[in-house]
Short mmCIF file of C-alpha atoms in Angstrom, two decimals:
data_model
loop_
_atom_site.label_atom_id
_atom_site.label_comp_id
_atom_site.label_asym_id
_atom_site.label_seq_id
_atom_site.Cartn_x
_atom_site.Cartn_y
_atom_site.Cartn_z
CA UNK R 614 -11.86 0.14 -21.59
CA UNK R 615 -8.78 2.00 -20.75
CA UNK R 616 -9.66 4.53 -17.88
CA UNK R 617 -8.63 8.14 -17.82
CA UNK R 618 -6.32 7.52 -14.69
CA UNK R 619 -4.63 4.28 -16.80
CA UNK R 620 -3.88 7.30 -19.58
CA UNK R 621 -2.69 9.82 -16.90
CA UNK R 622 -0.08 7.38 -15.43
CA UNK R 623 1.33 6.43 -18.72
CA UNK R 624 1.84 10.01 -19.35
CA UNK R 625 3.30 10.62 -16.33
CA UNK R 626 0.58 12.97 -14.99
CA UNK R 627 0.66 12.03 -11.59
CA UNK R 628 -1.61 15.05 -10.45
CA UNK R 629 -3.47 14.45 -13.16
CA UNK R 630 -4.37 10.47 -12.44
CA UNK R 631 -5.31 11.14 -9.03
CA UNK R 632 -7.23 13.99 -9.69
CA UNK R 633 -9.59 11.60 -12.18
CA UNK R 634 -9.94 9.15 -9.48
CA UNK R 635 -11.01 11.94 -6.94
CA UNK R 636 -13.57 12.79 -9.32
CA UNK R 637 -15.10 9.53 -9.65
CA UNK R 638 -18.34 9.10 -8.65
CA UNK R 639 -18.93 6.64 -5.88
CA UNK R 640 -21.09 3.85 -7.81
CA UNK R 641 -17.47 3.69 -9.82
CA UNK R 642 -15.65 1.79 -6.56
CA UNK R 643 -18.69 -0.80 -6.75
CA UNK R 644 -17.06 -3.73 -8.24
CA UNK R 645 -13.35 -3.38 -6.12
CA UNK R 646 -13.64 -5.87 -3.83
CA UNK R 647 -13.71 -4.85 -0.03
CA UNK R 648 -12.48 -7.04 2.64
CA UNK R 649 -13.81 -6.86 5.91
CA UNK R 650 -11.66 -8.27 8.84
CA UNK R 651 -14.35 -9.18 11.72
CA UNK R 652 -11.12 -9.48 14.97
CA UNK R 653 -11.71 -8.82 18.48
CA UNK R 654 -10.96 -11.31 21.93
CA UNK R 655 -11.88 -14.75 21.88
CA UNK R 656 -15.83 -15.72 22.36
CA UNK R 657 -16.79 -12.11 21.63
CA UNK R 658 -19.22 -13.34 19.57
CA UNK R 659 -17.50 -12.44 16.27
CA UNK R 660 -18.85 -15.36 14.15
CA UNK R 661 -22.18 -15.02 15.22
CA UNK R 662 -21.73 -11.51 14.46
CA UNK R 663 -20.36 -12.99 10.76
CA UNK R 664 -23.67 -15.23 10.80
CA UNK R 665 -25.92 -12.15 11.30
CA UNK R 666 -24.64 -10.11 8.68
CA UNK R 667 -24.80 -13.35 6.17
CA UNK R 668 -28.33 -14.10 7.18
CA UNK R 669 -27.37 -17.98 8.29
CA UNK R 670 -28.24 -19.79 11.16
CA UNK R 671 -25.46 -21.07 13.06
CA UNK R 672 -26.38 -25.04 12.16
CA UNK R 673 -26.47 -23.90 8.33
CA UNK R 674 -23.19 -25.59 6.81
CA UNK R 675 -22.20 -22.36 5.36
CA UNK R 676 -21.76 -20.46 8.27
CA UNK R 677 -19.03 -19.45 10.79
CA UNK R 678 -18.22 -22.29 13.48
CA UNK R 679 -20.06 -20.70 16.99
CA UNK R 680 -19.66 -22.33 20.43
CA UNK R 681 -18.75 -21.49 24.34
CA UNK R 682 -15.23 -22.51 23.44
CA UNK R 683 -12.67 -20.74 21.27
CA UNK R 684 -13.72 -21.91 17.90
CA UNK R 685 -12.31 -19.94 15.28
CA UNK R 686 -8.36 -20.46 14.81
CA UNK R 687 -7.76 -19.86 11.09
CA UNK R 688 -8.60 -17.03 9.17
CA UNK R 689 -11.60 -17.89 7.17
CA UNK R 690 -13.25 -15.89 4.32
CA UNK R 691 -17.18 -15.49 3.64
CA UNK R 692 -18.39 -13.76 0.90
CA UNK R 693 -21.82 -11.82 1.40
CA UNK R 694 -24.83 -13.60 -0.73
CA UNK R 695 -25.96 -10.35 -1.69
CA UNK R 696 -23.77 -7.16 -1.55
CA UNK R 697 -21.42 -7.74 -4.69
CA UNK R 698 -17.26 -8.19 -3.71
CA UNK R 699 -17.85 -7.68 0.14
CA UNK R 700 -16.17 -10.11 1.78
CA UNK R 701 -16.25 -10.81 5.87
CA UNK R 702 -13.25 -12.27 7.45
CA UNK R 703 -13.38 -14.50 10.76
CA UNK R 704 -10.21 -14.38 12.62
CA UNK R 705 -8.75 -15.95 15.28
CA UNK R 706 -9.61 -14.26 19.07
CA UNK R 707 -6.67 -12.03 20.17
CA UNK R 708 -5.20 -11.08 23.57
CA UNK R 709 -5.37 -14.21 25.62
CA UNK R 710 -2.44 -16.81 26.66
CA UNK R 711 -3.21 -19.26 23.61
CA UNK R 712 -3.88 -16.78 21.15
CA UNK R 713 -1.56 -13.72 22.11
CA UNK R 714 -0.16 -10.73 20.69
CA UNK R 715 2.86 -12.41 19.20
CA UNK R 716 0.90 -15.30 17.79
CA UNK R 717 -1.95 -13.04 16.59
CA UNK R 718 0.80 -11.14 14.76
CA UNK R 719 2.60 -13.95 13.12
CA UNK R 720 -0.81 -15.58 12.04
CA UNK R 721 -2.62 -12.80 10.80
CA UNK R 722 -1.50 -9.67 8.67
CA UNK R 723 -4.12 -7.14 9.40
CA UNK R 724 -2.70 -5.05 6.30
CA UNK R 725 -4.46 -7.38 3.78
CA UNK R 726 -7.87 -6.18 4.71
CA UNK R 727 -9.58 -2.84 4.41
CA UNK R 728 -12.23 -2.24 6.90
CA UNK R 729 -12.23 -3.80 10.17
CA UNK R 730 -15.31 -4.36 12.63
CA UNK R 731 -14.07 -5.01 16.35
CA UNK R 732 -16.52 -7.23 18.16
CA UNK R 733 -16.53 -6.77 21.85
CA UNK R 734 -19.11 -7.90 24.87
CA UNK R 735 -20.21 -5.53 27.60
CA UNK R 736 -17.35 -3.07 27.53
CA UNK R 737 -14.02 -1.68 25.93
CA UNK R 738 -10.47 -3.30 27.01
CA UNK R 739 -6.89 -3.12 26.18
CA UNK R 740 -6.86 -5.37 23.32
CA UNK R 741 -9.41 -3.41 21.70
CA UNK R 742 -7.12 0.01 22.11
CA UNK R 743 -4.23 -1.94 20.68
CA UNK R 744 -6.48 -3.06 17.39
CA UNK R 745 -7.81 0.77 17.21
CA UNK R 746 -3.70 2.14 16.81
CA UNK R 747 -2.84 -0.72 14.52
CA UNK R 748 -5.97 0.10 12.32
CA UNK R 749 -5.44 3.89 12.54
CA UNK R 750 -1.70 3.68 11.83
CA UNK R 751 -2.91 1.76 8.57
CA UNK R 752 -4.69 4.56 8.08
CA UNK R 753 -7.70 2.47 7.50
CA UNK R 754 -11.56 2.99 9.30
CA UNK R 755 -13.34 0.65 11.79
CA UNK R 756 -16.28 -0.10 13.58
CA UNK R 757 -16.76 -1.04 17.24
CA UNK R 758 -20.05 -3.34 17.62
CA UNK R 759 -21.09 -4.68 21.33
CA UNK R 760 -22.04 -8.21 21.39
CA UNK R 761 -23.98 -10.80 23.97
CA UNK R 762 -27.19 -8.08 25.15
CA UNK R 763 -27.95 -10.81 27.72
CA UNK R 764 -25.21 -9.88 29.79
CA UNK R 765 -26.11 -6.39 29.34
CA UNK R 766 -29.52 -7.04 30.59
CA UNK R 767 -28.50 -9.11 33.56
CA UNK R 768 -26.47 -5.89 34.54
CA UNK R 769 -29.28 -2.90 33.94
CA UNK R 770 -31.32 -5.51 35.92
CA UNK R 771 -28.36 -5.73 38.93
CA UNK R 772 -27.72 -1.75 38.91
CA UNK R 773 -31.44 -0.73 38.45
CA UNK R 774 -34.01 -3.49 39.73
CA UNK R 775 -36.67 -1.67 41.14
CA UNK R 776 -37.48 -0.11 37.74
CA UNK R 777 -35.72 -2.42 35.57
CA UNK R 778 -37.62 -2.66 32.59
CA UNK R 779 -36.44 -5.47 29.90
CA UNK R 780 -38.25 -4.54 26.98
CA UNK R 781 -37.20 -1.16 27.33
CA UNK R 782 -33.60 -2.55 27.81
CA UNK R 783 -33.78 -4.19 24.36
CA UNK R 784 -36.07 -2.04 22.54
CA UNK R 785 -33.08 0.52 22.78
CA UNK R 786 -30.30 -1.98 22.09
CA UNK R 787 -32.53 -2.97 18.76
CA UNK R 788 -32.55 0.65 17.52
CA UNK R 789 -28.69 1.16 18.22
CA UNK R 790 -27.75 -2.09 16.36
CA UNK R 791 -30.74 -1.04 13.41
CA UNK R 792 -28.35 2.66 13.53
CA UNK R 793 -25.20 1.20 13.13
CA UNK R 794 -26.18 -1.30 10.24
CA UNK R 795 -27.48 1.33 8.39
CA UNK R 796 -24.24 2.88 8.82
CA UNK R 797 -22.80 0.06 7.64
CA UNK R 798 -24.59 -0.07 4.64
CA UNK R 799 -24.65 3.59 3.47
CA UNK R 800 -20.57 3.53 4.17
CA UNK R 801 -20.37 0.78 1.74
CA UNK R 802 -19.65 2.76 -1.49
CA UNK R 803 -17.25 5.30 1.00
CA UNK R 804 -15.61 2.25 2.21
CA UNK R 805 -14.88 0.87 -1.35
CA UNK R 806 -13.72 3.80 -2.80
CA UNK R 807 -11.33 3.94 0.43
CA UNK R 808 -9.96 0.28 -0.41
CA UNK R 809 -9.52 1.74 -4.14
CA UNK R 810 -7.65 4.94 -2.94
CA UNK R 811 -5.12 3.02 -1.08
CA UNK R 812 -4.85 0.00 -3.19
CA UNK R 813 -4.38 2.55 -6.32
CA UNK R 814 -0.51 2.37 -6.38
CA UNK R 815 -0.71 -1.55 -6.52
CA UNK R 816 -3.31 -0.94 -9.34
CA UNK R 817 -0.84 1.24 -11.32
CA UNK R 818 1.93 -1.45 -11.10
CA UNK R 819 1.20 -3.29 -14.37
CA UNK R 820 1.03 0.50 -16.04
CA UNK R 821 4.30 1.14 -15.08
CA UNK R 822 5.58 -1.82 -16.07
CA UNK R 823 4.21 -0.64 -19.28
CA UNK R 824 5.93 1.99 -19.48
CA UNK R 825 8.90 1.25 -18.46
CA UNK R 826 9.54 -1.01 -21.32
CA UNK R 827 8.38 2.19 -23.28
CA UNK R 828 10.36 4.32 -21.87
CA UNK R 829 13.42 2.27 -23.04
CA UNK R 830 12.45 1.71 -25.97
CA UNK R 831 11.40 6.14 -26.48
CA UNK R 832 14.96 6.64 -25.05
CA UNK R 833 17.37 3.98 -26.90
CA UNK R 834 19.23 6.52 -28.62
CA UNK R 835 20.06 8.74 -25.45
CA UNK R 836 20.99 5.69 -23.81
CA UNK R 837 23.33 4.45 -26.60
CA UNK R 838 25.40 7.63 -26.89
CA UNK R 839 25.22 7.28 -22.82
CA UNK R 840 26.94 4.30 -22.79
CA UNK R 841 29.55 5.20 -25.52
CA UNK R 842 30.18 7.86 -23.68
CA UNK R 843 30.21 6.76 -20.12
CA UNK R 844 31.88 3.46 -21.21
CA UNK R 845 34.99 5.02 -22.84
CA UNK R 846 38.00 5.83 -20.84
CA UNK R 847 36.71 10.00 -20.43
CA UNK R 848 37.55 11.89 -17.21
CA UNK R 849 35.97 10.85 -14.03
CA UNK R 850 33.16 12.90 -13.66
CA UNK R 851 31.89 12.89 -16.82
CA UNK R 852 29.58 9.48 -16.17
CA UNK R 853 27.97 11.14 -12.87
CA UNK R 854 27.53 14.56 -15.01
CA UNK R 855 25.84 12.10 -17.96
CA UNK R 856 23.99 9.92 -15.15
CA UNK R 857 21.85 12.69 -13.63
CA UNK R 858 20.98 14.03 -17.21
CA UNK R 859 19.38 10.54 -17.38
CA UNK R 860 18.15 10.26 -14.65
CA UNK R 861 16.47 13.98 -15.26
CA UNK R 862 14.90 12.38 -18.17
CA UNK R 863 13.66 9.16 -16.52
CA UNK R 864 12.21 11.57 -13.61
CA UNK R 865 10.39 13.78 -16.48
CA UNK R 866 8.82 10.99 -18.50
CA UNK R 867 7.28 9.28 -15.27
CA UNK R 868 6.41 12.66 -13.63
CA UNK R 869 8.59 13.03 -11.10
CA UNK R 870 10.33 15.73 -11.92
CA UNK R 871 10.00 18.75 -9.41
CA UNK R 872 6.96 20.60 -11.29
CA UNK R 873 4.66 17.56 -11.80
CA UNK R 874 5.37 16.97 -8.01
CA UNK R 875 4.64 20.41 -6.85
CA UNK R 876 1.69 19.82 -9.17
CA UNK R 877 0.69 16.83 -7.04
CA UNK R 878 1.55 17.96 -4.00
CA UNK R 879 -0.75 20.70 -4.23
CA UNK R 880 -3.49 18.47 -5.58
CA UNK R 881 -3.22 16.10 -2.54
CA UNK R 882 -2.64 18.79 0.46
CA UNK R 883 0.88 17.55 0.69
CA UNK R 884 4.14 19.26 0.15
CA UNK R 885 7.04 18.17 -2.33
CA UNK R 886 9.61 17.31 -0.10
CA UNK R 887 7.04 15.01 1.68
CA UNK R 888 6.55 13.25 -1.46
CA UNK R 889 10.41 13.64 -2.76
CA UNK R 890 11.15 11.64 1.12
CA UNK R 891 9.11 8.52 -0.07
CA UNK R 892 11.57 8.09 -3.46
CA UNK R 893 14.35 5.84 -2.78
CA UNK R 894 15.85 5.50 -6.52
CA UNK R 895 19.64 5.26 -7.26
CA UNK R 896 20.44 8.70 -6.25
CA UNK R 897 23.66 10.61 -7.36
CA UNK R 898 26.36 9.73 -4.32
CA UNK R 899 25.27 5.89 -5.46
CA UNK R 900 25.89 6.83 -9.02
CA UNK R 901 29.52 7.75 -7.74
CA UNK R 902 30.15 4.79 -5.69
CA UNK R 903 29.27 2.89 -8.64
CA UNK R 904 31.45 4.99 -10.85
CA UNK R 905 34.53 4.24 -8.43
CA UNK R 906 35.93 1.07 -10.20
CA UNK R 907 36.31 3.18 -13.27
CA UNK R 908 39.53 4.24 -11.18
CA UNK R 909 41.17 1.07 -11.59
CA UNK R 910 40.86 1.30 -15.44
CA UNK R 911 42.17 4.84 -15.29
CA UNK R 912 45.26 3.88 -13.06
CA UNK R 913 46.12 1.04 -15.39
CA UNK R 914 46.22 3.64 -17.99
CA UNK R 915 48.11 6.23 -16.50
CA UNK R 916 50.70 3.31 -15.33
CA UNK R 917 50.89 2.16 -19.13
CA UNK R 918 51.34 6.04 -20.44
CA UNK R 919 54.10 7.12 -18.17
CA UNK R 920 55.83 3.69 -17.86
CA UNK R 921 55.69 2.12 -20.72
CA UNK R 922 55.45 5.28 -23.07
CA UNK R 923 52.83 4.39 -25.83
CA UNK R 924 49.38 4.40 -26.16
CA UNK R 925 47.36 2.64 -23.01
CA UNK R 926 45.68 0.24 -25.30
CA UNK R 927 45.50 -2.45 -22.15
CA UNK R 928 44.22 0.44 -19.64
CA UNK R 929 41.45 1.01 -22.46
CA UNK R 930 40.06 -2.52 -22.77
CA UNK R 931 40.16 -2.55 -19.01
CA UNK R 932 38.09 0.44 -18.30
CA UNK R 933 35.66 -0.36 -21.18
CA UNK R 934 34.97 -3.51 -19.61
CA UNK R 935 34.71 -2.16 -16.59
CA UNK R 936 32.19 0.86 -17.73
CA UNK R 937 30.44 -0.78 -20.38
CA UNK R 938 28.45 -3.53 -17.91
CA UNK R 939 28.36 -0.97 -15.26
CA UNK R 940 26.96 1.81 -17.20
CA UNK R 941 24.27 -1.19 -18.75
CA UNK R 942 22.92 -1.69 -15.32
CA UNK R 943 23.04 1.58 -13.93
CA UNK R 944 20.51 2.93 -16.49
CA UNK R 945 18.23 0.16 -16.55
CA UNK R 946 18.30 0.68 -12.45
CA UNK R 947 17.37 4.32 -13.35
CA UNK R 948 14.47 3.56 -15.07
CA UNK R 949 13.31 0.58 -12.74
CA UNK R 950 14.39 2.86 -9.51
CA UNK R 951 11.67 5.65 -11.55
CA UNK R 952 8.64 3.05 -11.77
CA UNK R 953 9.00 2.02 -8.22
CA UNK R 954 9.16 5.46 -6.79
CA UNK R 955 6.22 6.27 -8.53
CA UNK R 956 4.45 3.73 -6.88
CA UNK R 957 5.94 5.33 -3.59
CA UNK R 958 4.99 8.62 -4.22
CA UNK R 959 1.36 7.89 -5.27
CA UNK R 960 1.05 5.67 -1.98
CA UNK R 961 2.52 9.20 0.17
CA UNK R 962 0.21 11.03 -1.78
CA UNK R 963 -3.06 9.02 -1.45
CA UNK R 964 -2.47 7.46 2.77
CA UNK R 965 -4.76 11.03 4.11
CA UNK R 966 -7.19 10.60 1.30
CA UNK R 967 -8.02 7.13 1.80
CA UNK R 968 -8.49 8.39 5.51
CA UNK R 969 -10.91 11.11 4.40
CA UNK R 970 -13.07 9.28 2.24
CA UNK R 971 -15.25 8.06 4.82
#
């Protein structure tokens, strides 16, 4: 079933496609797939964290490798048994000599996943801050869970002994961990619909594709007297005049023409020049540069007129060969340059939602 959003893009109703997918209700985001990085320092306890939420013992085979040395040093997936396309991953620790920031980086691309869950024991450090600004930057959301509650009783029992009470020590830590799973679980929907929201340009890419091949096909006869035109030997500014009227068209037909992004800028809390900034398609001083070796065809014929004295019929051929090819590519990179910057202004327009869905 085609969805109301798939319609809206293949309009070009930007405003319009991101407004259905606002409106979706959250049960809709239950089948995209949600992938959970589990990162933190090593021996934090992050795969017996992973083990916990997958219900398995640490000697069942299917669970996460646990032990007093560093045991995880690949990136290993494990999907949940019961909540449908949630999917924690283990990753290597972070922030110590063998496993530093550099390495960390190189191994593991933290924009593939997300939701994160940093794992820490006893209390907050460095490498956690540094994990917290990569994930915010991402704009993405995160949880910070406390592991190894031993260690936390040995200390209440150092600081407090004379009314040190361990069942009241882990009685509270119990309820805390019950809070935040709950948490977990009711964000799970929020968290999904997050992952949709910021995956949603990605998701629009075989659209596009779509219609750009329609879009060629709606517009053959603008772009044939476009290339007759702007492949004969005619004055020099002609071609850029005859460029931006395409590329006006391209820009209308995939909605980014300056109502439909006022439109969406508006929808989204945004202004337009924020979301004109994120476009990057052939613009018009390009269009000149690309225009300039039409001066070599145009100097042949002006040599051949005033030299020669008879019609430039070599300077012709030469700038028709010249413009013809050029001109091809040029509007094919319109409408290409069009598609992608939709992509780029839906991804401008959608980073702060994804960060307020949860």
């Amino acid at each position: 079933m085609v969805e109301d959003f798939e319609v809206a893009i293949s309009q070009g109703q930007l405003a319009g496609a991101v407004s259905h997918v606002l409106a979706k209700p959250l049960h809709f985001f239950n089948s995209t797939p949600l992938n959970i990085a589990v990162v933190g320092e090593p021996g934090s306890g992050k795969s017996s964290f992973i083990n916990a939420m997958l219900g398995l013992r640490a000697d069942d085979p299917r669970a996460a490798a646990t032990g007093i040395q560093m045991t995880t040093v690949q990136v290993k997936d494990y999907p949940h048994p019961t909540l449908p396309q949630v999917i924690l991953w283990d990753h290597p620790g972070r922030g110590t000599p063998t496993f530093g920031e550099d390495k960390f980086e190189k191994k593991v691309n933290l924009n593939h996943f997300d939701f994160f869950v940093i794992v820490g024991s006893q209390r907050f450090r460095s490498t956690h801050s540094d994990l917290v600004r990569e994930i915010q930057d991402m704009g993405k959301s995160f949880y910070f869970v406390r592991t190894k509650a031993d260690l936390d009783l040995s200390a209440a029992k150092r600081q407090r002994p004379s009314d040190y009470n361990e069942k009241k020590v882990l009685l509270h830590i119990q309820e805390d961990c019950k809070e935040c799973l709950e948490t977990l679980k009711n964000d799970l929907l929020r968290l999904k619909r997050q992952a949709f929201l910021l995956r949603f340009p990605s998701i629009c890419l075989p659209i596009l594709e779509k219609k750009k091949t329609t879009v060629k096909e709606k517009i053959w006869t603008k772009r044939l007297c476009l290339l007759v035109a702007l492949g004969s030997p005619v004055p020099f500014l002609l071609p850029i005049f005859l460029f931006s009227k395409f590329r006006s068209w391209c820009f209308l037909d995939f909605g980014l023409d300056n109502p439909s992004l006022a439109a969406l800028a508006q929808r989204v809390g945004k202004t337009s020049t924020a979301l004109k900034a994120a476009m990057q398609s052939l613009g018009m001083f390009s269009a000149i540069l690309w225009v300039l070796p039409d001066l070599v065809g145009l100097s042949v014929m002006a040599y051949e007129y005033h030299h020669w004295e008879h019609f430039p019929i070599f300077g012709c051929l030469l700038s028709v060969g010249i413009s013809l090819p050029r001109t091809y590519f040029m509007l094919q990179k319109c409408i290409s340059g069009a598609a992608d910057d939709t992509q780029r202004v839906l991804s401008k327009a959608l980073e702060s939602e994804g960060k307020k869905s949860i």
